Coordinates of C-alpha atoms in Angstrom, one line a residue:
M15 CA -33.8 -2.2 -44.1
N16 CA -34.9 -2.3 -40.5
I17 CA -32.7 0.1 -38.5
S18 CA -33.2 -1.9 -35.3
N19 CA -31.1 -4.7 -36.8
L20 CA -28.1 -2.4 -37.2
K21 CA -25.5 -2.3 -34.5
I22 CA -25.7 0.7 -32.1
G23 CA -22.3 1.9 -33.3
H24 CA -23.6 1.8 -36.9
R25 CA -26.8 3.7 -36.0
L26 CA -24.8 6.3 -34.2
A27 CA -22.5 6.6 -37.1
I28 CA -25.4 7.0 -39.5
G29 CA -27.0 9.6 -37.3
F30 CA -23.9 11.7 -36.9
S31 CA -23.1 11.3 -40.6
V32 CA -26.6 12.6 -41.6
I33 CA -26.2 15.5 -39.2
L34 CA -22.7 16.3 -40.5
A35 CA -23.9 16.0 -44.1
F36 CA -26.7 18.5 -43.5
S37 CA -24.3 20.7 -41.6
L38 CA -21.9 20.7 -44.5
L39 CA -24.9 21.4 -46.8
T40 CA -25.8 24.4 -44.7
A41 CA -22.2 25.6 -44.7
G42 CA -22.1 25.2 -48.4
V43 CA -25.3 27.1 -49.0
A44 CA -24.0 29.8 -46.6
V45 CA -20.7 30.1 -48.5
W46 CA -22.5 30.2 -51.9
R47 CA -24.9 33.0 -50.7
L48 CA -21.9 34.9 -49.3
K49 CA -20.2 34.5 -52.7
V50 CA -23.3 35.9 -54.4
I51 CA -23.3 38.9 -52.0
S52 CA -19.6 39.4 -52.5
D53 CA -20.0 39.4 -56.3
A54 CA -22.9 41.9 -56.1
T55 CA -20.8 44.1 -53.9
D56 CA -17.8 43.9 -56.2
N57 CA -20.1 44.7 -59.2
M58 CA -21.4 47.7 -57.4
M59 CA -18.0 48.9 -56.5
A60 CA -16.6 48.2 -60.0
S61 CA -19.2 50.0 -62.1
P62 CA -22.0 52.2 -60.5
H63 CA -19.9 53.4 -57.6
A64 CA -16.9 54.2 -59.9
K65 CA -19.2 56.0 -62.3
E66 CA -20.8 57.9 -59.5
Q67 CA -17.4 59.0 -58.2
M68 CA -16.3 60.2 -61.6
V69 CA -19.6 62.1 -62.3
S70 CA -19.2 63.7 -58.9
D71 CA -15.7 64.8 -59.7
W72 CA -16.9 66.0 -63.1
Y73 CA -19.7 68.0 -61.4
R74 CA -17.1 69.6 -59.0
Y75 CA -15.0 70.7 -62.0
I76 CA -18.1 72.3 -63.6
H77 CA -19.3 74.0 -60.5
S78 CA -15.8 75.4 -59.8
G79 CA -15.6 76.7 -63.4
V80 CA -19.1 78.3 -63.2
R81 CA -18.4 80.1 -60.0
R82 CA -15.0 81.3 -61.4
T83 CA -16.7 82.6 -64.6
I84 CA -19.4 84.4 -62.6
A85 CA -16.8 86.1 -60.4
I86 CA -14.8 87.2 -63.5
A87 CA -17.9 88.6 -65.2
K88 CA -19.1 90.5 -62.1
S89 CA -15.7 91.9 -61.3
A90 CA -14.7 95.4 -62.5
D91 CA -11.0 94.4 -62.8
P92 CA -10.2 93.5 -66.4
S93 CA -7.0 91.7 -65.3
L94 CA -9.0 89.1 -63.3
S95 CA -9.6 87.0 -66.4
A96 CA -5.9 86.7 -67.1
F97 CA -5.3 85.9 -63.4
F98 CA -7.7 82.9 -63.4
A99 CA -6.7 81.8 -67.0
E100 CA -4.5 78.9 -65.8
D101 CA -7.0 77.6 -63.3
A102 CA -9.8 77.8 -65.9
A103 CA -7.7 75.8 -68.3
T104 CA -6.9 73.2 -65.6
T105 CA -10.6 72.9 -64.6
S106 CA -11.7 72.7 -68.3
K107 CA -9.2 70.0 -69.0
G108 CA -10.3 68.0 -65.9
A109 CA -13.9 68.2 -67.0
S110 CA -13.0 67.1 -70.5
D111 CA -10.9 64.2 -69.1
M112 CA -13.8 63.1 -66.9
Q113 CA -16.2 63.3 -69.8
K114 CA -14.0 61.1 -72.0
A115 CA -13.3 58.6 -69.2
I116 CA -17.0 58.1 -68.3
E117 CA -18.2 57.6 -71.8
P118 CA -17.1 53.9 -72.2
M119 CA -18.7 53.1 -68.8
L120 CA -22.2 54.1 -69.8
V121 CA -24.5 51.1 -70.4
T122 CA -28.2 52.1 -70.3
E123 CA -30.0 54.1 -72.9
K124 CA -30.9 56.8 -70.4
E125 CA -27.2 57.2 -69.4
K126 CA -26.2 57.5 -73.0
S127 CA -29.0 60.1 -73.8
L128 CA -28.0 62.1 -70.8
Y129 CA -24.4 62.0 -71.8
K130 CA -25.3 63.2 -75.3
A131 CA -27.4 66.1 -74.0
I132 CA -24.6 67.0 -71.6
G133 CA -22.2 67.2 -74.5
E134 CA -24.5 69.6 -76.3
K135 CA -25.1 71.8 -73.3
R136 CA -21.3 71.8 -72.6
K137 CA -20.8 73.3 -76.0
V138 CA -23.3 76.1 -75.3
Y139 CA -21.7 76.6 -71.9
T140 CA -18.2 76.9 -73.3
V141 CA -19.2 79.3 -76.0
A142 CA -20.9 81.6 -73.4
R143 CA -17.9 81.3 -71.1
D144 CA -15.4 82.2 -73.9
A145 CA -17.6 85.1 -75.0
I146 CA -17.6 86.6 -71.4
A147 CA -13.8 86.1 -71.2
K148 CA -13.3 87.9 -74.6
A149 CA -15.6 90.8 -73.6
K150 CA -13.8 91.2 -70.3
A151 CA -10.5 91.2 -72.1
E152 CA -11.7 93.9 -74.5
G153 CA -13.1 96.0 -71.6
R154 CA -16.7 95.6 -72.6
M155 CA -18.1 95.3 -69.1
E156 CA -21.7 95.8 -69.9
E157 CA -21.5 93.3 -72.7
A158 CA -19.9 90.8 -70.3
E159 CA -22.7 91.4 -67.8
R160 CA -25.3 90.9 -70.4
L161 CA -23.7 87.7 -71.7
L162 CA -23.6 86.4 -68.2
Q163 CA -27.2 86.9 -67.5
Q164 CA -28.7 86.0 -70.8
D165 CA -26.4 83.2 -72.1
F166 CA -24.0 81.9 -69.5
V167 CA -26.2 81.4 -66.4
P168 CA -28.9 79.5 -68.3
A169 CA -26.4 77.4 -70.1
A170 CA -24.5 76.7 -66.9
N171 CA -27.6 75.8 -65.0
A172 CA -28.7 73.4 -67.8
Y173 CA -25.2 71.9 -68.0
Q174 CA -25.0 71.3 -64.3
E175 CA -28.6 70.0 -64.1
L176 CA -27.9 67.3 -66.7
V177 CA -24.6 66.3 -65.0
H178 CA -26.5 66.2 -61.7
Q179 CA -29.2 64.0 -63.3
L180 CA -26.4 61.6 -64.6
M181 CA -25.0 61.5 -61.0
D182 CA -28.5 60.8 -59.6
E183 CA -28.8 58.0 -62.1
Q184 CA -25.6 56.4 -60.9
R185 CA -26.8 56.8 -57.3
N186 CA -30.1 55.2 -58.1
S187 CA -28.2 52.3 -59.7
I188 CA -26.1 52.0 -56.5
N189 CA -29.2 52.0 -54.4
G190 CA -30.8 49.3 -56.6
I191 CA -27.8 47.1 -56.3
A192 CA -27.7 47.7 -52.5
Q193 CA -31.3 46.7 -52.3
D194 CA -30.6 43.6 -54.4
I195 CA -27.7 42.7 -51.9
H196 CA -30.1 43.2 -49.0
T197 CA -32.6 40.9 -50.7
I198 CA -29.9 38.3 -51.2
Y199 CA -29.1 38.6 -47.5
L200 CA -32.7 38.1 -46.5
E201 CA -33.0 35.1 -48.8
S202 CA -29.8 33.6 -47.5
R203 CA -30.8 34.2 -43.9
N204 CA -34.2 32.5 -44.5
A205 CA -32.5 29.6 -46.3
M206 CA -30.0 29.1 -43.4
I207 CA -32.9 29.3 -40.8
G208 CA -34.9 26.7 -42.9
L209 CA -31.9 24.4 -43.2
G210 CA -31.1 24.7 -39.5
L211 CA -34.7 23.9 -38.5
L212 CA -34.7 20.9 -41.0
V213 CA -31.4 19.6 -39.5
L214 CA -32.8 20.2 -36.0
A215 CA -36.0 18.3 -36.8
I216 CA -34.2 15.4 -38.4
G217 CA -31.8 15.2 -35.4
I218 CA -34.6 15.2 -32.9
V219 CA -36.5 12.5 -34.8
Y220 CA -33.5 10.3 -35.3
A221 CA -32.3 10.8 -31.7
W222 CA -35.7 9.9 -30.4
R223 CA -35.8 6.7 -32.5
L224 CA -32.2 5.8 -31.5
T225 CA -32.9 6.4 -27.8
V226 CA -36.1 4.3 -27.9
G227 CA -34.3 1.6 -29.9
I228 CA -31.6 1.4 -27.2
T229 CA -33.4 2.1 -23.9
R230 CA -36.4 -0.1 -24.5
P231 CA -34.4 -3.4 -24.9
L232 CA -32.1 -2.3 -22.1
N233 CA -35.0 -1.7 -19.8
E234 CA -36.3 -5.1 -20.7
A235 CA -32.9 -6.7 -19.9
V236 CA -32.9 -4.9 -16.6
G237 CA -36.3 -6.3 -15.8
I238 CA -35.2 -9.8 -16.7
A239 CA -32.1 -9.4 -14.5
Q240 CA -34.1 -8.2 -11.6
R241 CA -36.5 -11.2 -11.9
V242 CA -33.6 -13.6 -12.1
A243 CA -32.1 -11.9 -9.0
A244 CA -35.4 -12.5 -7.2
G245 CA -35.3 -16.2 -8.1
E246 CA -37.8 -16.2 -10.9
L247 CA -36.3 -18.5 -13.6
S248 CA -39.5 -19.0 -15.7
T249 CA -39.3 -15.7 -17.6
R250 CA -39.9 -15.9 -21.3
I251 CA -37.2 -13.9 -23.2
E252 CA -37.9 -13.2 -26.9
P253 CA -35.2 -10.9 -28.6
T254 CA -36.6 -9.0 -31.5
S255 CA -33.4 -7.3 -32.9
N256 CA -29.9 -8.2 -34.0
D257 CA -28.0 -5.4 -32.4
E258 CA -26.1 -5.4 -29.1
T259 CA -29.3 -5.2 -27.1
G260 CA -30.6 -8.3 -28.9
H261 CA -27.3 -10.1 -28.2
L262 CA -27.7 -9.1 -24.6
L263 CA -31.2 -10.5 -24.4
R264 CA -30.1 -13.7 -26.0
A265 CA -27.2 -14.0 -23.5
L266 CA -29.7 -13.5 -20.7
Q267 CA -31.9 -16.2 -22.3
Q268 CA -28.9 -18.6 -22.3
M269 CA -28.0 -17.5 -18.7
D270 CA -31.6 -18.3 -17.6
A271 CA -31.4 -21.8 -19.2
G272 CA -28.0 -22.4 -17.6
L273 CA -29.3 -21.4 -14.1
V274 CA -32.3 -23.7 -14.5
Q275 CA -29.9 -26.6 -15.3
I276 CA -27.6 -25.7 -12.3
V277 CA -30.5 -25.5 -9.9
N278 CA -31.7 -29.0 -11.0
D279 CA -28.2 -30.4 -10.6
V280 CA -27.9 -28.9 -7.1
R281 CA -31.2 -30.4 -6.0
A282 CA -30.0 -33.8 -7.3
S283 CA -26.8 -33.6 -5.4
T284 CA -28.4 -33.6 -1.9
A285 CA -28.5 -37.4 -1.8
A286 CA -24.7 -37.5 -2.2
I287 CA -24.3 -35.4 0.9
A288 CA -26.2 -38.1 2.9
T289 CA -23.7 -40.7 1.6
A290 CA -20.8 -38.6 2.7
S291 CA -22.3 -38.4 6.2
S292 CA -22.3 -42.2 6.4
E293 CA -18.6 -42.4 5.4
I294 CA -17.8 -39.9 8.2
A295 CA -19.5 -42.3 10.8
S296 CA -17.4 -45.2 9.6
G297 CA -14.2 -43.2 9.9
N298 CA -15.0 -42.3 13.5
H299 CA -15.2 -46.1 14.4
D300 CA -11.7 -46.6 13.0
L301 CA -10.5 -43.6 15.0
S302 CA -11.6 -45.2 18.3
A303 CA -9.7 -48.4 17.6
R304 CA -6.5 -46.6 16.9
T305 CA -6.8 -44.6 20.1
E306 CA -6.7 -47.8 22.2
Q307 CA -3.4 -48.7 20.5
Q308 CA -2.0 -45.3 21.3
A309 CA -2.7 -45.9 25.0
S310 CA -0.6 -49.0 25.2
S311 CA 2.3 -47.3 23.4
L312 CA 2.2 -44.5 26.0
E313 CA 2.9 -47.1 28.8
E314 CA 6.1 -48.2 27.2
T315 CA 7.1 -44.6 26.8
A316 CA 6.7 -44.0 30.5
S317 CA 9.1 -46.9 31.4
S318 CA 11.8 -45.6 29.0
M319 CA 11.4 -42.1 30.4
E320 CA 12.5 -43.4 33.9
Q321 CA 15.9 -44.6 32.6
L322 CA 16.3 -41.4 30.6
T323 CA 15.8 -39.3 33.8
S324 CA 18.7 -41.0 35.7
T325 CA 21.0 -40.5 32.8
V326 CA 20.0 -36.9 32.4
K327 CA 20.8 -36.3 36.2
Q328 CA 24.3 -37.5 35.8
N329 CA 24.8 -35.3 32.8
A330 CA 23.7 -32.4 34.8
E331 CA 26.4 -33.0 37.5
N332 CA 29.1 -33.2 34.9
A333 CA 27.8 -30.1 33.2
Q334 CA 28.1 -28.2 36.6
Q335 CA 31.8 -29.1 36.9
A336 CA 32.3 -28.0 33.2
N337 CA 30.6 -24.8 34.1
H338 CA 33.2 -24.0 36.9
L339 CA 36.0 -24.7 34.5
A340 CA 34.3 -22.5 31.9
V341 CA 34.2 -19.7 34.5
S342 CA 37.9 -20.0 35.1
A343 CA 38.6 -20.0 31.4
S344 CA 36.5 -16.9 31.1
G345 CA 38.7 -15.1 33.6
L346 CA 41.8 -16.0 31.7
A347 CA 40.2 -14.9 28.5
Q348 CA 39.4 -11.6 30.2
K349 CA 43.0 -11.2 31.2
G350 CA 44.1 -11.9 27.7
G351 CA 41.6 -9.4 26.5
E352 CA 43.2 -6.7 28.7
V353 CA 46.6 -7.5 27.3
V354 CA 45.2 -7.3 23.8
G355 CA 43.7 -3.9 24.7
Q356 CA 47.2 -2.7 25.7
V357 CA 48.5 -3.9 22.4
V358 CA 45.7 -2.0 20.7
D359 CA 46.6 1.2 22.5
T360 CA 50.3 0.8 21.6
M361 CA 49.3 0.3 18.0
A362 CA 47.2 3.5 18.2
D363 CA 50.2 5.5 19.4
I364 CA 52.2 4.0 16.5
N365 CA 49.4 5.1 14.2
A366 CA 49.5 8.6 15.6
S367 CA 53.2 8.8 15.0
A368 CA 52.7 7.6 11.5
K369 CA 50.2 10.4 10.9
K370 CA 52.8 12.9 12.1
I371 CA 55.3 11.4 9.7
V372 CA 52.7 11.9 6.9
D373 CA 52.2 15.5 7.9
I374 CA 55.9 16.2 7.9
I375 CA 56.4 14.5 4.7
G376 CA 53.7 16.8 3.3
V377 CA 55.7 19.8 4.6
I378 CA 58.8 18.5 2.9
D379 CA 56.8 18.0 -0.3
G380 CA 55.6 21.6 -0.1
I381 CA 59.1 22.9 0.6
A382 CA 60.4 20.9 -2.3
F383 CA 57.8 22.4 -4.6
Q384 CA 58.6 26.0 -3.5
T385 CA 62.3 25.2 -3.9
N386 CA 61.6 24.2 -7.5
I387 CA 59.7 27.4 -8.1
L388 CA 62.4 29.6 -6.6
A389 CA 65.1 27.8 -8.6
L390 CA 63.1 28.4 -11.7
N391 CA 62.7 32.1 -10.8
A392 CA 66.4 32.3 -10.2
A393 CA 67.2 30.8 -13.5
V394 CA 64.8 33.2 -15.3
E395 CA 66.3 36.2 -13.3
A396 CA 69.8 35.1 -14.1
A397 CA 69.0 34.7 -17.8
R398 CA 67.4 38.1 -17.9
A399 CA 70.1 40.0 -16.1
G400 CA 73.0 38.4 -17.7
E401 CA 76.2 38.8 -15.9
Q402 CA 74.8 41.3 -13.5
G403 CA 72.2 39.1 -11.9
R404 CA 71.6 40.6 -8.6
G405 CA 68.3 38.9 -8.0
F406 CA 70.0 35.5 -8.3
A407 CA 71.6 36.1 -4.9
V408 CA 68.2 36.7 -3.3
V409 CA 66.8 33.6 -4.8
A410 CA 69.8 31.5 -3.7
A411 CA 69.3 32.7 -0.1
E412 CA 65.7 31.5 -0.2
V413 CA 66.7 28.2 -1.6
R414 CA 69.2 27.8 1.3
N415 CA 66.5 28.6 3.8
L416 CA 64.2 26.0 2.3
A417 CA 67.0 23.5 2.3
Q418 CA 67.5 24.1 6.1
R419 CA 63.8 23.6 6.7
S420 CA 64.0 20.3 4.7
A421 CA 66.9 19.2 6.9
G422 CA 65.0 20.0 10.1
A423 CA 62.0 18.0 8.9
A424 CA 64.2 15.1 8.1
K425 CA 65.5 15.1 11.6
E426 CA 62.0 15.1 13.0
I427 CA 61.2 12.2 10.8
K428 CA 64.2 10.3 12.1
T429 CA 63.2 10.9 15.7
L430 CA 59.6 9.8 15.1
I431 CA 60.8 6.7 13.3
S432 CA 63.0 5.8 16.3
D433 CA 60.1 6.3 18.7
S434 CA 57.9 4.1 16.5
V435 CA 60.6 1.3 16.7
D436 CA 60.6 1.5 20.5
K437 CA 56.9 1.2 20.6
V438 CA 56.9 -1.7 18.3
D439 CA 59.3 -3.5 20.7
T440 CA 56.9 -2.8 23.5
G441 CA 54.1 -4.2 21.5
S442 CA 56.1 -7.4 20.9
A443 CA 56.6 -7.9 24.6
L444 CA 52.9 -7.5 25.2
V445 CA 52.2 -10.1 22.5
N446 CA 54.5 -12.5 24.2
Q447 CA 52.7 -12.0 27.5
A448 CA 49.4 -12.6 25.6
G449 CA 50.9 -15.9 24.3
A450 CA 51.6 -17.1 27.8
T451 CA 48.1 -16.3 28.8
M452 CA 46.8 -18.3 25.9
D453 CA 48.9 -21.3 27.1
E454 CA 47.0 -21.2 30.4
I455 CA 43.7 -21.1 28.5
V456 CA 44.8 -24.2 26.6
N457 CA 45.4 -26.1 29.8
S458 CA 42.0 -25.2 31.1
V459 CA 40.5 -26.3 27.8
R460 CA 42.2 -29.7 28.2
Q461 CA 40.6 -30.2 31.6
V462 CA 37.2 -29.3 30.0
A463 CA 37.9 -31.9 27.4
G464 CA 38.3 -34.6 30.1
L465 CA 35.0 -33.7 31.6
M466 CA 33.5 -33.7 28.2
G467 CA 34.7 -37.4 27.9
E468 CA 32.7 -38.3 31.0
I469 CA 29.7 -36.4 29.6
A470 CA 30.1 -38.4 26.4
S471 CA 30.0 -41.7 28.3
A472 CA 26.9 -40.6 30.1
S473 CA 25.5 -39.5 26.8
N474 CA 26.0 -43.1 25.5
E475 CA 23.9 -44.5 28.2
Q476 CA 21.4 -41.8 27.5
S477 CA 21.3 -42.7 23.9
I478 CA 20.4 -46.3 24.7
G479 CA 17.5 -45.0 26.7
I480 CA 16.5 -42.6 24.1
G481 CA 16.5 -45.5 21.6
H482 CA 13.8 -47.2 23.6
V483 CA 11.9 -44.0 23.9
H484 CA 12.3 -43.4 20.2
A485 CA 10.9 -46.8 19.2
A486 CA 7.9 -46.3 21.5
I487 CA 7.4 -42.7 20.3
S488 CA 7.8 -43.9 16.6
Q489 CA 5.0 -46.4 17.1
M490 CA 2.9 -43.8 18.9
E491 CA 3.7 -41.2 16.2
Q492 CA 2.5 -43.5 13.5
V493 CA -0.7 -44.2 15.2
T494 CA -1.1 -40.6 16.1
Q495 CA -0.5 -39.5 12.5
Q496 CA -3.1 -41.9 11.3
N497 CA -5.6 -40.7 13.9
A498 CA -4.7 -37.1 13.1
A499 CA -5.3 -37.8 9.4
L500 CA -8.6 -39.3 10.1
V501 CA -9.6 -36.5 12.5
E502 CA -8.6 -33.9 9.8
Q503 CA -10.5 -35.8 7.1
A504 CA -13.6 -36.1 9.3
A505 CA -13.5 -32.5 10.4
A506 CA -12.9 -31.2 6.8
A507 CA -15.6 -33.4 5.4
S508 CA -18.0 -32.4 8.1
A509 CA -17.3 -28.7 7.7
S510 CA -17.4 -28.9 3.9
M511 CA -20.7 -30.8 3.8
H512 CA -22.1 -28.5 6.4
E513 CA -21.2 -25.3 4.6
Q514 CA -22.1 -26.6 1.2
A515 CA -25.4 -28.0 2.3
D516 CA -26.4 -24.8 4.1
H517 CA -25.3 -22.6 1.2
L518 CA -27.1 -24.8 -1.3
I519 CA -30.3 -24.9 0.7
H520 CA -30.5 -21.2 1.3
A521 CA -29.2 -20.2 -2.2
V522 CA -31.2 -22.6 -4.3
S523 CA -34.4 -22.3 -2.4
V524 CA -34.9 -18.7 -3.7
F525 CA -35.2 -20.0 -7.3
K526 CA -38.6 -20.9 -8.7
L527 CA -38.9 -23.3 -11.6
E528 CA -41.9 -24.3 -13.5
G529 CA -43.5 -27.5 -12.0
S530 CA -40.9 -27.8 -9.2
Q531 CA -41.1 -27.6 -5.4
S532 CA -38.9 -25.7 -3.0
L533 CA -35.6 -27.2 -2.0
R534 CA -36.4 -26.7 1.7
T535 CA -39.0 -29.5 1.5
V536 CA -36.8 -32.1 -0.3
S537 CA -35.8 -34.9 2.0
A538 CA -33.0 -37.5 1.6
T539 CA -32.8 -40.8 3.4
Q540 CA -30.1 -43.4 3.8
P541 CA -30.2 -47.1 4.9
A542 CA -29.7 -47.7 8.6
G543 CA -26.5 -49.5 9.4
N544 CA -23.4 -49.6 11.6
G545 CA -22.9 -45.9 12.5
A546 CA -25.4 -44.8 9.9
L547 CA -27.8 -41.8 10.5
P548 CA -31.5 -42.2 10.6
S549 CA -33.8 -40.8 7.9
A550 CA -34.2 -37.0 8.0
T551 CA -34.6 -34.0 5.9
V552 CA -31.6 -32.6 4.1
T553 CA -31.0 -30.0 6.8
S554 CA -30.8 -32.8 9.5
L555 CA -28.2 -34.7 7.5
L556 CA -25.6 -32.0 8.2
P557 CA -23.5 -32.9 11.3
V558 CA -21.9 -30.2 13.3
A559 CA -18.2 -30.1 12.3
P560 CA -15.8 -30.7 15.3
P561 CA -13.3 -28.0 15.9
R562 CA -9.9 -28.5 14.2
V563 CA -7.0 -29.0 16.6
A564 CA -3.5 -27.8 15.6
P565 CA -0.6 -30.3 15.9
A566 CA 1.2 -28.2 18.5
E567 CA -1.9 -28.2 20.6
R568 CA -2.3 -32.0 20.3
Q569 CA 1.3 -32.5 21.6
Q570 CA 0.6 -30.2 24.5
R571 CA -2.4 -32.3 25.4
Y572 CA -0.2 -35.5 25.3
R573 CA 2.3 -34.0 27.7
I574 CA -0.4 -33.1 30.1
A575 CA -1.8 -36.6 29.9
R576 CA 1.6 -38.2 30.6
S577 CA 2.2 -36.0 33.7

């Protein structure tokens, strides 16, 4: 399988998968070697280390018993043996327990032979120890000294030496296991370093091949794009892979072929531009004929405008009289406005009185509320005191005071209401006065209506004149619209052809095709005719587009021409 035919995403996935697989392998090897080290450590702690600890304890018991026996033997006090009897029994029992406990843990022949020799020496040691104790108990001091020097000390030394050898054997075993663990560590470290270097080498090689497989086609595509940008369309593109870069090169190949076709089509379209120029010339002749018709229509428009001027003058005089009447009506309206202002002020006073009424009503509401509370208190007090309800009199007095305040507020409300009625009457009188003023305004409006009748008559005459003007203007407008349409078409066609031709000439001329010449040297001719252009190169076939004139600007030019 050729890896260059795989997609870039698949290649990246394969590369990362391989690296991850080797990483997992490295992690698995590391975990396995750590497990080996852990098992070795557990083995060391479970057997050799435990045995070494037990032999050390055994040796301490023996050493303590030897020193105690020597002290008893050398002492002149016969009671010392009895004093240490309990400690000696405890030490002897501890040594016996250690000896029994360690026996099943011994594995090698050397350990078993040492254990057997220790047992024999222990028997000699215990016999000598017991003989010294017996001699001391019987008071035979010299005999005890002799037994110590001749029997006990050699037996104790031999006993301790063999136990020490057994302890050294366990330590040697521990050291051996520790060395094995260190060896396993070194092997694991070397294996991890080797796997790491292998993964690094594979990653570097694959990354280099992947980079080359991607960048080399991309660089080729960049070169092709740069040559196309420079106008070189004769580049041979030969994709060699089926990945994304191969698809890119094939797309560039199709783009190059499409550009070649487009350039050929653009070169062929230059003749059509010459034909469009001929049509523009014919349209200009039609525009000239319609312009003559527009001139005759303008003469008729001038005659109608004279009649329209007279009528407009009469309308202006009538409008002046209507203006005087309107001024008079404005004064009356102003007077009516002042009256209405007075009405508004009166209404404002009424509104203020109403607000006071609202406030007083609020006071009455508060008093009523307090009266209710006091009445409730009086009821409670009376119920509590029974027949002797003194507090009821106090509450009753407060109720009377509140009732008086309520009466005073009611009086104030009555007074304010009366005042509001008077002000309402005043407002009514002002409204009547405003009605009279409005009558005068109506009379003035009637006079204005009469004048407007005269204006209507004059407007009728004006309408007849405007009808003539309208007919002339309609005819002129039709012709003008046709001319404007032709002018717009001619301007748009000229501008479009000019822009397109210039753009095509300058854009297509940069492209180079096999066996073709530059577009700048291609010429296009057209037959000479009415309004036709002579033979010329393509660049000479492009007329200068006239400036476009907005409709508002054309109307302004017509007004200047009439004046």
